mmCIF file of C-alpha atoms in Angstrom:
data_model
loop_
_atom_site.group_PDB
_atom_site.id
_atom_site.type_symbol
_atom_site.label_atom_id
_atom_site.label_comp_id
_atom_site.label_asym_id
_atom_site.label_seq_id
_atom_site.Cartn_x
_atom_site.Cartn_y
_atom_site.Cartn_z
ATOM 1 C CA UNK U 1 -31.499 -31.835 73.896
ATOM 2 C CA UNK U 2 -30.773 -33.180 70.806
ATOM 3 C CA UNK U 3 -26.591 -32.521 71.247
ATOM 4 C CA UNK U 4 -26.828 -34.219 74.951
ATOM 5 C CA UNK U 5 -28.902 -36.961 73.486
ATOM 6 C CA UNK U 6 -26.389 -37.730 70.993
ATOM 7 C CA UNK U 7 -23.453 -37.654 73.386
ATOM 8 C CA UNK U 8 -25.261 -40.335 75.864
ATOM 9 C CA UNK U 9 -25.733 -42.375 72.654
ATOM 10 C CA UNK U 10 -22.333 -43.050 71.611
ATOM 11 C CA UNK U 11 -21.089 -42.988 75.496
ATOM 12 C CA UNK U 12 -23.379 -45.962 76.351
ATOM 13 C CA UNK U 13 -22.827 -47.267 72.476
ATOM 14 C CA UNK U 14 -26.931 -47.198 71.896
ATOM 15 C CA UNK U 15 -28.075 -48.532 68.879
ATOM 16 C CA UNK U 16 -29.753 -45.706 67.722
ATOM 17 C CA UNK U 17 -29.241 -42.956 65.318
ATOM 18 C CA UNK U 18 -30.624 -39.034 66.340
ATOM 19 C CA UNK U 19 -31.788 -36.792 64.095
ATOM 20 C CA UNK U 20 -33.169 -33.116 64.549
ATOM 21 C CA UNK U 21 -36.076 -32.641 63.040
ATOM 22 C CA UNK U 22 -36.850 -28.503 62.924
ATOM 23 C CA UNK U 23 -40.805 -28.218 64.185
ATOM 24 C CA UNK U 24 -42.343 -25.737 66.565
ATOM 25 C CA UNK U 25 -46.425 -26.208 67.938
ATOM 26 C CA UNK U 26 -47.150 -23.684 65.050
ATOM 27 C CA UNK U 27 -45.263 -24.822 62.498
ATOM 28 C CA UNK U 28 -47.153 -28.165 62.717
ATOM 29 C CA UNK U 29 -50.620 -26.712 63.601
ATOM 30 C CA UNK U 30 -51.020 -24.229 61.346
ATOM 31 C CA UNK U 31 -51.472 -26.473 57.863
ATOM 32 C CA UNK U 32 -53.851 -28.446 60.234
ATOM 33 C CA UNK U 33 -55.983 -26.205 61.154
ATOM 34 C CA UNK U 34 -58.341 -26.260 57.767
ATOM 35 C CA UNK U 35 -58.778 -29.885 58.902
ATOM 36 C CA UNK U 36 -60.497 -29.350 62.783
ATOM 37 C CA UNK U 37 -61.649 -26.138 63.163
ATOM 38 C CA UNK U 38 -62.558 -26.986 66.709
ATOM 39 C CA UNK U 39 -59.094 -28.016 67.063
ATOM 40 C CA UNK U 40 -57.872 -24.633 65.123
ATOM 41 C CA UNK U 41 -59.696 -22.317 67.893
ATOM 42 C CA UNK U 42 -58.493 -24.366 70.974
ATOM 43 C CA UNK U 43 -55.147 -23.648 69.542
ATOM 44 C CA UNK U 44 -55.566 -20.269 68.719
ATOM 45 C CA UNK U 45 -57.451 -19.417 71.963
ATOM 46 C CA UNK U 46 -55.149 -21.118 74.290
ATOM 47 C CA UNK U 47 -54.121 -19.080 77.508
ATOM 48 C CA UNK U 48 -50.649 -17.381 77.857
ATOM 49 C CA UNK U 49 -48.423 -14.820 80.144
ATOM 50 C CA UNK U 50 -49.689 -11.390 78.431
ATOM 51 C CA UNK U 51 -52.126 -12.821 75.576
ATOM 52 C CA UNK U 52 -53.777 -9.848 73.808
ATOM 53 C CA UNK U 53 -56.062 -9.696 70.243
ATOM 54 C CA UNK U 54 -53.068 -9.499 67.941
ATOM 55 C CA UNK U 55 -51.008 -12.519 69.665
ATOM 56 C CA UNK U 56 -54.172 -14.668 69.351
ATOM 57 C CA UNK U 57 -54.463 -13.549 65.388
ATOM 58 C CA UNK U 58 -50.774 -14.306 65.213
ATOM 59 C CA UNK U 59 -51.159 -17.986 66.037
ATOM 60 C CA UNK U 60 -53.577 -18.278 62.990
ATOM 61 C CA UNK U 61 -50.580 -16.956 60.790
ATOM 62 C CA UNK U 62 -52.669 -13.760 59.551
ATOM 63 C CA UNK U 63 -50.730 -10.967 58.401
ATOM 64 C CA UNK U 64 -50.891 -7.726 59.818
ATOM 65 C CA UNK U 65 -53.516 -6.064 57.242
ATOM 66 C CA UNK U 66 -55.704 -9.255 57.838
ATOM 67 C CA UNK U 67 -55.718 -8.812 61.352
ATOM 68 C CA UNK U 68 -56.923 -5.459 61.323
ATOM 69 C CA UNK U 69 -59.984 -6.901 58.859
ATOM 70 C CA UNK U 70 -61.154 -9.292 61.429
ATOM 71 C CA UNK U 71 -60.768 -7.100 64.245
ATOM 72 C CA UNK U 72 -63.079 -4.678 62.192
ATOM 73 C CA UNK U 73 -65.321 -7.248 61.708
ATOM 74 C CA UNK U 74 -65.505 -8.170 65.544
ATOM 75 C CA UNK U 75 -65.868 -4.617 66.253
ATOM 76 C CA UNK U 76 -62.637 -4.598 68.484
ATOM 77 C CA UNK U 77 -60.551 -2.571 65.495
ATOM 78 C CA UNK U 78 -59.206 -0.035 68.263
ATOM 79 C CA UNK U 79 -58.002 -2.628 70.981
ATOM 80 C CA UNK U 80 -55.973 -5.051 69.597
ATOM 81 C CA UNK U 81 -53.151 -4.903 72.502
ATOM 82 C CA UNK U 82 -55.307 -5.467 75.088
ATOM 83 C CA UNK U 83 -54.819 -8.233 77.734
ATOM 84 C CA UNK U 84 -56.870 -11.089 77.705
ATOM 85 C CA UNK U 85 -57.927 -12.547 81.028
ATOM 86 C CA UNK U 86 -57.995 -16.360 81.396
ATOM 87 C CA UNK U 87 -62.323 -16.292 81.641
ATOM 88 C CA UNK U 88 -62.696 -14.408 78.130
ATOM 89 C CA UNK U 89 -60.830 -16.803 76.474
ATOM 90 C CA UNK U 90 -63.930 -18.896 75.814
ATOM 91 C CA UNK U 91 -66.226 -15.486 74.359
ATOM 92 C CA UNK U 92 -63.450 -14.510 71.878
ATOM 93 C CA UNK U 93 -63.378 -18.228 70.948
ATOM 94 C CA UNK U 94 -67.134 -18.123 69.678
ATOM 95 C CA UNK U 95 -66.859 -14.918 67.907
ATOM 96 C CA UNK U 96 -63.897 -16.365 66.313
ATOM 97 C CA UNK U 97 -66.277 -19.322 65.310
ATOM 98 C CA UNK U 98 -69.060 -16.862 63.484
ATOM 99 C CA UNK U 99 -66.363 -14.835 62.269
ATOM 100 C CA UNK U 100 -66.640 -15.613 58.246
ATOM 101 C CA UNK U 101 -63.778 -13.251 57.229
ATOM 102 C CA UNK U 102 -61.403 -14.973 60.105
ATOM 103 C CA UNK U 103 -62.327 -18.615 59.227
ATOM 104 C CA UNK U 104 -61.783 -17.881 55.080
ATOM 105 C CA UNK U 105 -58.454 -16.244 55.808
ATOM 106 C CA UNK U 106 -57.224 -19.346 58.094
ATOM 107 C CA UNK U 107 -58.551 -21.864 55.932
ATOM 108 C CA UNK U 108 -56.557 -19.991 53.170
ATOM 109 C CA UNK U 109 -53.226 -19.758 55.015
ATOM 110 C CA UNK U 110 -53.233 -22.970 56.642
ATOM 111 C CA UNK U 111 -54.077 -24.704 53.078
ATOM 112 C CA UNK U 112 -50.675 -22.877 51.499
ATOM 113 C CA UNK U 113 -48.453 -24.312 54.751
ATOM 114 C CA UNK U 114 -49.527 -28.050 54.221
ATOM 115 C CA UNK U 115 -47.370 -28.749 50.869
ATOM 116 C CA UNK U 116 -43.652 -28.077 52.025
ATOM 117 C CA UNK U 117 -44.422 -29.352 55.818
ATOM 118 C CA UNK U 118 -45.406 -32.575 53.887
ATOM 119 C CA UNK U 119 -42.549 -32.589 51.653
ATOM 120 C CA UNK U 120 -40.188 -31.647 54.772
ATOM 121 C CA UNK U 121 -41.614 -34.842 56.785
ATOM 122 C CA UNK U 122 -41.621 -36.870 53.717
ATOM 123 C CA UNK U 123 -37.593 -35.804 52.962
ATOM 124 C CA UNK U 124 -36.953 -36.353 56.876
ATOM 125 C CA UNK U 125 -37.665 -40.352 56.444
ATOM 126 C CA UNK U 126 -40.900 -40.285 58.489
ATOM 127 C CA UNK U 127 -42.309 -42.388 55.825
ATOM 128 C CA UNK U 128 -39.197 -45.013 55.288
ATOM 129 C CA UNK U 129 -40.966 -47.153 57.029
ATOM 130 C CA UNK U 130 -37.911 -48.009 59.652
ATOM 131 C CA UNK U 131 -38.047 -48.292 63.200
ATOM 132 C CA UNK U 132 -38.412 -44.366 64.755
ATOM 133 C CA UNK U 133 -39.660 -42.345 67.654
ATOM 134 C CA UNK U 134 -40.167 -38.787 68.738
ATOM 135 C CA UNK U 135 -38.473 -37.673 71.327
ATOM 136 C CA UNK U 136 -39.043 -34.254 73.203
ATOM 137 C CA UNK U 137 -39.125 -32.437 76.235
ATOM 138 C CA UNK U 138 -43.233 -32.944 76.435
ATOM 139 C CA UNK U 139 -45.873 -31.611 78.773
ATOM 140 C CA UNK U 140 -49.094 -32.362 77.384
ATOM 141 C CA UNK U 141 -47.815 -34.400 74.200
ATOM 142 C CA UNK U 142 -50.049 -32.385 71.227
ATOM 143 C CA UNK U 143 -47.046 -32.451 69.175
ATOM 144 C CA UNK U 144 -47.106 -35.865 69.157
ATOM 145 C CA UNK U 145 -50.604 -36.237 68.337
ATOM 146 C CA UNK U 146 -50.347 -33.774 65.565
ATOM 147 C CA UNK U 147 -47.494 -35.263 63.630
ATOM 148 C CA UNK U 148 -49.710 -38.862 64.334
ATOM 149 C CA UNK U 149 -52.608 -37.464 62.310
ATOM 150 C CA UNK U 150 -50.759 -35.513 59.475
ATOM 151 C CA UNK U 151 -48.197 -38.534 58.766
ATOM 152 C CA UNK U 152 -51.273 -40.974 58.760
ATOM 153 C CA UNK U 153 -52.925 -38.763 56.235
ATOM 154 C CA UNK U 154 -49.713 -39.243 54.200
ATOM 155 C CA UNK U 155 -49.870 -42.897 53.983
ATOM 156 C CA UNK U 156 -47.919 -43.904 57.206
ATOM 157 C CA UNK U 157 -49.321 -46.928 58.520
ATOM 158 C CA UNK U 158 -47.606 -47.891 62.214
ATOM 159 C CA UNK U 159 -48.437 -44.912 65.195
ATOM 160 C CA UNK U 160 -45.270 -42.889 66.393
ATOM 161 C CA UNK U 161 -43.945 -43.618 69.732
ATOM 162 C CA UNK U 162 -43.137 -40.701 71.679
ATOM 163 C CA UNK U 163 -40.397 -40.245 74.893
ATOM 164 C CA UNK U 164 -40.504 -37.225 77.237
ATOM 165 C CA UNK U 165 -39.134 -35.946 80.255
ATOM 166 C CA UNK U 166 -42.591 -35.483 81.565
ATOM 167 C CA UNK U 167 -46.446 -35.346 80.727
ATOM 168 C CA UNK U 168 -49.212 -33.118 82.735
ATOM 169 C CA UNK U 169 -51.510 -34.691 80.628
ATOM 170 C CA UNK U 170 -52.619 -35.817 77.019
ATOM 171 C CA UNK U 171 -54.678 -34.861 73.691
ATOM 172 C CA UNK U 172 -58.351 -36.493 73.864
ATOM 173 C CA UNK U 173 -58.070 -39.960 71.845
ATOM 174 C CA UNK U 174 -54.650 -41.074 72.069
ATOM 175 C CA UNK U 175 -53.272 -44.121 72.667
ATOM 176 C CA UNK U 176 -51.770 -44.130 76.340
ATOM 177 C CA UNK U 177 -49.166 -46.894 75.643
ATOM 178 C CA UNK U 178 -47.538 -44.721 72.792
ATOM 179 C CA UNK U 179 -46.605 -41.971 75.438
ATOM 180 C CA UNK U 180 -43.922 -42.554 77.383
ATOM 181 C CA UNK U 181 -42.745 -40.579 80.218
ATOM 182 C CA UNK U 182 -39.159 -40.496 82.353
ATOM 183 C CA UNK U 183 -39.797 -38.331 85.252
ATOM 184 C CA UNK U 184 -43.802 -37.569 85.829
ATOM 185 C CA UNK U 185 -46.465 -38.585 83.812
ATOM 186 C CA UNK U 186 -50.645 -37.629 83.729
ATOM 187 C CA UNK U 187 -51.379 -40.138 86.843
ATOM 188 C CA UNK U 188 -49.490 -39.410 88.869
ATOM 189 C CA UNK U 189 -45.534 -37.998 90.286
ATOM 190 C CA UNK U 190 -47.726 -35.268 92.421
ATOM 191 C CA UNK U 191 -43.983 -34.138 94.103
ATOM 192 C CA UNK U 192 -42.203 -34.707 91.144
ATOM 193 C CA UNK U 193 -44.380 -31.806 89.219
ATOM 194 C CA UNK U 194 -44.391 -29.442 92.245
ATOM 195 C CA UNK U 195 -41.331 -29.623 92.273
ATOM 196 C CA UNK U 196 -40.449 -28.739 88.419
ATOM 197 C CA UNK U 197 -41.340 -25.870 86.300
ATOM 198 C CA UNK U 198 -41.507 -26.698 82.130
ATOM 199 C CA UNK U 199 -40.359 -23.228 81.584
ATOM 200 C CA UNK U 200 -36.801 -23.416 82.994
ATOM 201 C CA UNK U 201 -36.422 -26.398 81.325
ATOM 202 C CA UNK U 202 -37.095 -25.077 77.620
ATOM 203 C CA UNK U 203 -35.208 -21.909 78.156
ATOM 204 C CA UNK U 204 -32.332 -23.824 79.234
ATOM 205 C CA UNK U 205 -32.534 -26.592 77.124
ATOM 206 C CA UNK U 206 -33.313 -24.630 74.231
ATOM 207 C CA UNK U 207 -31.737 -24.433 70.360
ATOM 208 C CA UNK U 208 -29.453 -21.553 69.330
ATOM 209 C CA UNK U 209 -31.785 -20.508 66.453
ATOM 210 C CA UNK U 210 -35.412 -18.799 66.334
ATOM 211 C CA UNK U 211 -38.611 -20.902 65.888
ATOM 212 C CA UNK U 212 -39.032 -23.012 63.067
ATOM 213 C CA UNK U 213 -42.011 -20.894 61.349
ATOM 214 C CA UNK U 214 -42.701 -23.140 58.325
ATOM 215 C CA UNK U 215 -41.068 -24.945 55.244
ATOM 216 C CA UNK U 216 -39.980 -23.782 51.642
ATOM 217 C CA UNK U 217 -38.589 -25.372 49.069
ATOM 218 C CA UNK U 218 -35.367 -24.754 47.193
ATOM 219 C CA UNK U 219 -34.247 -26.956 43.899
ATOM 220 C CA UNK U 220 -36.095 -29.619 45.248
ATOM 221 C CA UNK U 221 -34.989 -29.719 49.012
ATOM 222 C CA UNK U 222 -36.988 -28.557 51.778
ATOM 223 C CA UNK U 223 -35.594 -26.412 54.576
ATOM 224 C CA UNK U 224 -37.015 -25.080 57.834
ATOM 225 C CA UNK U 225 -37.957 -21.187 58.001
ATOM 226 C CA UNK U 226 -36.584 -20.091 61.406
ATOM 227 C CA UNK U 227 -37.965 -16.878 63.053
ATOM 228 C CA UNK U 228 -35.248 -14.019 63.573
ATOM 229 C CA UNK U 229 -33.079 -14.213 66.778
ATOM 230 C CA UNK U 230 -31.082 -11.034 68.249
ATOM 231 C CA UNK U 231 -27.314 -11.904 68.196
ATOM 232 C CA UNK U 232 -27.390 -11.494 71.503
ATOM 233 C CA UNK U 233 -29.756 -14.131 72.645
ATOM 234 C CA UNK U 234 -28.088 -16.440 70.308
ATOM 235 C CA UNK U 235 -24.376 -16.104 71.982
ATOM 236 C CA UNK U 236 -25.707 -16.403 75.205
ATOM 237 C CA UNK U 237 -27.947 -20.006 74.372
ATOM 238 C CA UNK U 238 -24.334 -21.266 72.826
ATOM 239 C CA UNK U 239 -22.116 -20.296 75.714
ATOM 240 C CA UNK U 240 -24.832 -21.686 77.833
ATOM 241 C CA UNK U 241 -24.554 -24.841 76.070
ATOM 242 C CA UNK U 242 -21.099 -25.144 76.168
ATOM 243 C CA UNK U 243 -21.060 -24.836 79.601
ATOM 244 C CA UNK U 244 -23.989 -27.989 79.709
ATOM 245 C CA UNK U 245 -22.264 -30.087 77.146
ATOM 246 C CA UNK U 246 -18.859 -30.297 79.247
ATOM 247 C CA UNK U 247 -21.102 -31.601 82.351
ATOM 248 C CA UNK U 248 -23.080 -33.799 80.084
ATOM 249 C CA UNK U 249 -19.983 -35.266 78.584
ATOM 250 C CA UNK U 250 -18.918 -35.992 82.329
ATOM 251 C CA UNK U 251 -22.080 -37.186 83.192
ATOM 252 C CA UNK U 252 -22.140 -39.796 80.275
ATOM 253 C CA UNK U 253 -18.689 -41.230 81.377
ATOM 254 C CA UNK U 254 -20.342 -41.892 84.794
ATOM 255 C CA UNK U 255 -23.738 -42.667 83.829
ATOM 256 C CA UNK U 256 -23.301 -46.256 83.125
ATOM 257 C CA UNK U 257 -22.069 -46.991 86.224
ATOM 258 C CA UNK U 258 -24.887 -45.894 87.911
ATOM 259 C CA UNK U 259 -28.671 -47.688 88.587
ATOM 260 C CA UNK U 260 -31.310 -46.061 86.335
ATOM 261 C CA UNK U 261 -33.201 -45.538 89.893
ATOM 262 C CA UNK U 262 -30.471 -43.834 91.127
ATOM 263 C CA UNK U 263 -29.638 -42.056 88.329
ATOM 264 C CA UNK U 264 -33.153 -40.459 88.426
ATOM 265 C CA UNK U 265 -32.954 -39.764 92.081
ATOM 266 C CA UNK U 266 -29.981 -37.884 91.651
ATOM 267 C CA UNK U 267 -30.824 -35.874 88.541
ATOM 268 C CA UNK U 268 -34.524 -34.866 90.384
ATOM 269 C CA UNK U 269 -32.433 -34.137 93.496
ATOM 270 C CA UNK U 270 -30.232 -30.942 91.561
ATOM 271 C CA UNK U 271 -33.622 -30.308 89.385
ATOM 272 C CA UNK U 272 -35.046 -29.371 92.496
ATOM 273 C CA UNK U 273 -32.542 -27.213 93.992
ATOM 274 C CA UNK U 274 -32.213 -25.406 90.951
ATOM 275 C CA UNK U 275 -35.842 -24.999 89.982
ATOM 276 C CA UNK U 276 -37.494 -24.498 93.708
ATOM 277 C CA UNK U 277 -34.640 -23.231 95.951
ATOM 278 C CA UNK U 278 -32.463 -21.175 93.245
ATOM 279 C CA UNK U 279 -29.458 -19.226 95.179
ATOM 280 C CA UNK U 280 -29.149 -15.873 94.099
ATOM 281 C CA UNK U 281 -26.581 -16.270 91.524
ATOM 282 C CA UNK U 282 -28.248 -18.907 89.727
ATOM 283 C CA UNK U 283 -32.155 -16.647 89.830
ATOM 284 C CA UNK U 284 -29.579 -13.492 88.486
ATOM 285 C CA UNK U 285 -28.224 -15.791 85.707
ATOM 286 C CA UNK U 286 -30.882 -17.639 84.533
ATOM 287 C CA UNK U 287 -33.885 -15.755 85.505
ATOM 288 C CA UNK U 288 -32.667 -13.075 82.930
ATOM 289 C CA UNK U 289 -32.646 -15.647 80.339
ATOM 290 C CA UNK U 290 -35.478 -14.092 77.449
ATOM 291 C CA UNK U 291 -38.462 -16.636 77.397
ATOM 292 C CA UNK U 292 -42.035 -16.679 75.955
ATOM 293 C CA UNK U 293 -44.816 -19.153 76.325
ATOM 294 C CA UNK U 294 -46.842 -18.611 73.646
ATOM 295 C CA UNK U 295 -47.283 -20.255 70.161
ATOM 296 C CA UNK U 296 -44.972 -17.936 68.837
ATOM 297 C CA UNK U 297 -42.108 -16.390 70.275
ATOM 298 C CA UNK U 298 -41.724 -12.499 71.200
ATOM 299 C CA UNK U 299 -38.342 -12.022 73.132
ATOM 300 C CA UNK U 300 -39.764 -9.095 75.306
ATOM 301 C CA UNK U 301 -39.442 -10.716 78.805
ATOM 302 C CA UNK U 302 -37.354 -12.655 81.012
ATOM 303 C CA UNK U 303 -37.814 -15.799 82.865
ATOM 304 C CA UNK U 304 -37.971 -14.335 86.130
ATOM 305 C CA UNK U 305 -38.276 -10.966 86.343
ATOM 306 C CA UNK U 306 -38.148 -8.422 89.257
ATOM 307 C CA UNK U 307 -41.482 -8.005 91.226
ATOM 308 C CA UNK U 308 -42.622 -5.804 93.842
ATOM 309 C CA UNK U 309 -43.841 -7.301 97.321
ATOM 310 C CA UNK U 310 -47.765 -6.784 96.044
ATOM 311 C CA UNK U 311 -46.894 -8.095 92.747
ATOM 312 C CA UNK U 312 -45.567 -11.467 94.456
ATOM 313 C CA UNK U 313 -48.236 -11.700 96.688
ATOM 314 C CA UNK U 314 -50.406 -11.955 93.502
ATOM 315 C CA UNK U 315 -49.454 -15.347 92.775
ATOM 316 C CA UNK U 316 -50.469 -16.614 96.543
ATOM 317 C CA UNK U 317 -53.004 -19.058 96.681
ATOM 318 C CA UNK U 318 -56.394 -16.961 97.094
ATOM 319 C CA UNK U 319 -55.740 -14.965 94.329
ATOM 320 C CA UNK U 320 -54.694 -17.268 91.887
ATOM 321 C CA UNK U 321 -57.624 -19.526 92.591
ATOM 322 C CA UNK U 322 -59.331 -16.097 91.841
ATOM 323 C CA UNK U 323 -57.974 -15.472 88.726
ATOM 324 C CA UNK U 324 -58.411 -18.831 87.203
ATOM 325 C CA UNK U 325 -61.991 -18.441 88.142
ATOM 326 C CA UNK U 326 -63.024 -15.482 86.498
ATOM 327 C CA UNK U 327 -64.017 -13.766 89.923
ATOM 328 C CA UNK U 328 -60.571 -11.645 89.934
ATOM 329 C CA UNK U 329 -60.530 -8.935 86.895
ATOM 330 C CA UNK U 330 -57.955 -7.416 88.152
ATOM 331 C CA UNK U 331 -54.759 -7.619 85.694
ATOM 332 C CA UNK U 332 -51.798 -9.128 87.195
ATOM 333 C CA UNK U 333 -48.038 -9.620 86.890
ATOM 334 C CA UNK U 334 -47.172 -12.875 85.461
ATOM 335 C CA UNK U 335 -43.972 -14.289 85.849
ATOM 336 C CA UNK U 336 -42.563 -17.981 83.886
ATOM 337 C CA UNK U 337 -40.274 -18.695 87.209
ATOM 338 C CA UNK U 338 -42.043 -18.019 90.262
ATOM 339 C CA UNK U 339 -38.909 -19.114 92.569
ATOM 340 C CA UNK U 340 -36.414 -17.325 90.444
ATOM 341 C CA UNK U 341 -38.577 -13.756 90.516
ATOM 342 C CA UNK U 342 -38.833 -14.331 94.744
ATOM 343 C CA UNK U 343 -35.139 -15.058 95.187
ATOM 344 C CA UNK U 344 -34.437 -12.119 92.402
ATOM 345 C CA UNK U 345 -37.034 -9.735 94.239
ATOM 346 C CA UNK U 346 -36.342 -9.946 98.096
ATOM 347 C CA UNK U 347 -33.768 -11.458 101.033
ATOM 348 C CA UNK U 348 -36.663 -12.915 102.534
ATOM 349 C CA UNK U 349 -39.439 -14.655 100.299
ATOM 350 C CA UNK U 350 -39.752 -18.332 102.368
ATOM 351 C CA UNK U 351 -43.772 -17.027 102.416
ATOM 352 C CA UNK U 352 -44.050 -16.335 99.029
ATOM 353 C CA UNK U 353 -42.837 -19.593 98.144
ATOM 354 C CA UNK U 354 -44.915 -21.752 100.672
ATOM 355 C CA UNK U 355 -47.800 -19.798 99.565
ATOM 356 C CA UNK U 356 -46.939 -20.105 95.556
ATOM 357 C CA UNK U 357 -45.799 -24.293 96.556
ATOM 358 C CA UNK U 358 -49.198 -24.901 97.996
ATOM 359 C CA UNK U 359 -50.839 -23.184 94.844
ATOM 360 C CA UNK U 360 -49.043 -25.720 92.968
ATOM 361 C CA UNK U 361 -49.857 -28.577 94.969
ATOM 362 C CA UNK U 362 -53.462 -27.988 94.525
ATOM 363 C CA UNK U 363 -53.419 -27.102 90.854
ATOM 364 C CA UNK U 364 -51.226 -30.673 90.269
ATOM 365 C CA UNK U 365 -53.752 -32.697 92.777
ATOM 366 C CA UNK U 366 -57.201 -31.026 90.394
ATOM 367 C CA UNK U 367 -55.373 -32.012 87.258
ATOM 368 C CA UNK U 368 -54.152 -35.726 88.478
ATOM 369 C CA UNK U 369 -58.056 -35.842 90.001
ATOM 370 C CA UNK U 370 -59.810 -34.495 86.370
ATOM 371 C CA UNK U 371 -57.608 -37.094 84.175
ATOM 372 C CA UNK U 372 -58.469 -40.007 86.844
ATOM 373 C CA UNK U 373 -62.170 -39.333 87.208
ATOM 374 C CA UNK U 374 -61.934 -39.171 83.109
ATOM 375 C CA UNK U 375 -60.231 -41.964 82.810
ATOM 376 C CA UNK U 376 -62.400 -44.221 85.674
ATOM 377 C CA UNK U 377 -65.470 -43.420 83.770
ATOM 378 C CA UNK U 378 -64.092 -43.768 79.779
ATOM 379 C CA UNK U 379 -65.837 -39.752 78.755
#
């Protein structure tokens, strides 16, 4: 993002300057956590494809020896790989809570991460008082919020502005106006969000290093710690993004030619395609791409992997609506590209996705309802 962003910039002859600033959700959340605990456990307890004891432990940066102390003192010492459902979230949440050896051992760690993620910020020029703004791809904007509420705690007076490709929705307290949005946004762009999936986008658009785990300091400079990346992956995200940056570049040339409403049209047009009707070249290719939604990054799965005919028929409407309710315990197959898995598992899937497209209308249409009923009534 940053490289495309940079390209459009001197094409159009913007008078702006980009910068890359090396952050990741954990990176920033874990030198907050000693100051919300609340906050902390939402983090830490969050839901994600194949969540288990030790990934949840992971988020609070605990080493491996630590881990194995709480679990002890939870009593779940022999199960740490399990899968977590969606409904147990909440129950390992409160033991969490009344866990003293798990909230001494977070406080600790996240107390040793706030020094160099200050000094990082602080060498950055987030507190030069010029004119700046965070842009990134979003979805529900915590980053934003998070960098809002350690930069004010530093002395920074005037609110970031952030810019994303699109919001689902926003952190509780924030100031609406400072979020802006390009392609869908909490209120509304029902079609728009059925019609896009976040995770294609990031492992596309993503950088060819690991995951910025923290800061450290060296003769006075701060640099980001990135997490390991096979040599593998990382060839493949740079040829990838040599083949993006040549249509980019061609894209820039024409771009100012174009209306910006037009220019949106077209761009949601081929997002489409891609995203919801992938040929089976394009579900081979990038459905293999490695991808992980969690906090922390694993590498053990693919974007859209093969699935059997039951395992597809999992993510039809009944049973998700099951599974997010608690009333299926059954464990299934999870999959970060629903269309690209179909395409990649059978010559015929038009069911599976008008069953999985109508599960996504009605997730989008509860969410857009929730924030507007929210918002109506001010709670």
């Amino acid at each position: 993002m940053y490289q495309a962003a940079s390209v459009y910039v001197q094409k159009l002859d913007l008078p702006v300057e980009c910068r890359y600033l090396s952050c990741s959700r954990y990176s920033l959340r874990l030198p907050m956590y000693h100051l919300n605990l609340e906050e902390a456990l939402d983090y830490i307890c969050r839901d994600s494809i194949d969540a288990d004891y030790t990934k949840l432990l992971n988020r609070a940066g605990l080493t491996a020896q630590e881990q194995t102390q709480v679990l002890k003192a939870l009593g779940m010492e022999e199960n740490p790989g399990t899968k977590i459902r969606y409904a147990q979230l909440p129950h390992i949440k409160n033991a969490l809570r009344q866990c003293p050896v798990f909230l001494e051992l977070l406080r600790q760690h996240s107390l040793e991460a706030m020094p160099p993620l200050a000094g990082y910020l602080r060498q950055e020029g987030l507190l030069d008082g010029v004119e700046d703004a965070l842009v990134d791809s979003g979805w529900v904007g915590s980053m934003q919020r998070t960098l809002n509420q350690l930069l004010t705690s530093m002395g920074r007076t005037r609110p970031l502005e952030g810019y994303y490709w699109g919001l689902y929705e926003l952190p509780e307290g924030v100031e609406r106006n400072r979020y802006h949005c390009y392609d869908f946004s909490p209120e509304g762009q029902l079609r728009g969000k059925v019609n896009f999936n976040n995770n294609v986008f990031e492992a596309v658009f993503t950088a060819p290093h690991g995951m910025t785990l923290g800061y450290r300091e060296e003769g006075g400079t701060f640099f980001p710690v990135y997490d390991r990346i096979s040599r593998e992956k990382q060839t493949a995200i740079e040829t990838l993004e040599g083949v993006l940056m040549g249509y980019i570049r061609q894209d820039a040339c024409q771009m100012a030619a174009l209306e910006g409403g037009l220019q949106r049209r077209r761009v949601r047009k081929l997002l489409k395609l891609f995203m919801t009707q992938p040929t089976r070249e394009e579900s081979e290719l990038f459905g293999s791409l490695g991808f992980c939604d969690d906090v922390l990054e694993y590498g053990n799965r693919c974007l859209a992997p093969v699935m059997t005919s039951r395992e597809l028929g999992q993510h039809h409407v009944l049973p998700k609506l099951l599974v997010q309710t608690g009333l299926w315990k059954k464990e299934i197959r999870e999959t970060a590209w629903y269309e690209g898995s179909v395409v990649r598992s059978t010559p015929s899937g038009s069911y599976h996705l008008l069953q999985y497209r109508i599960y996504k209308y009605l997730l989008y249409i509860r969410q857009m309802l929730r924030w507007r009923i929210k918002h109506a009534t001010g709670k």
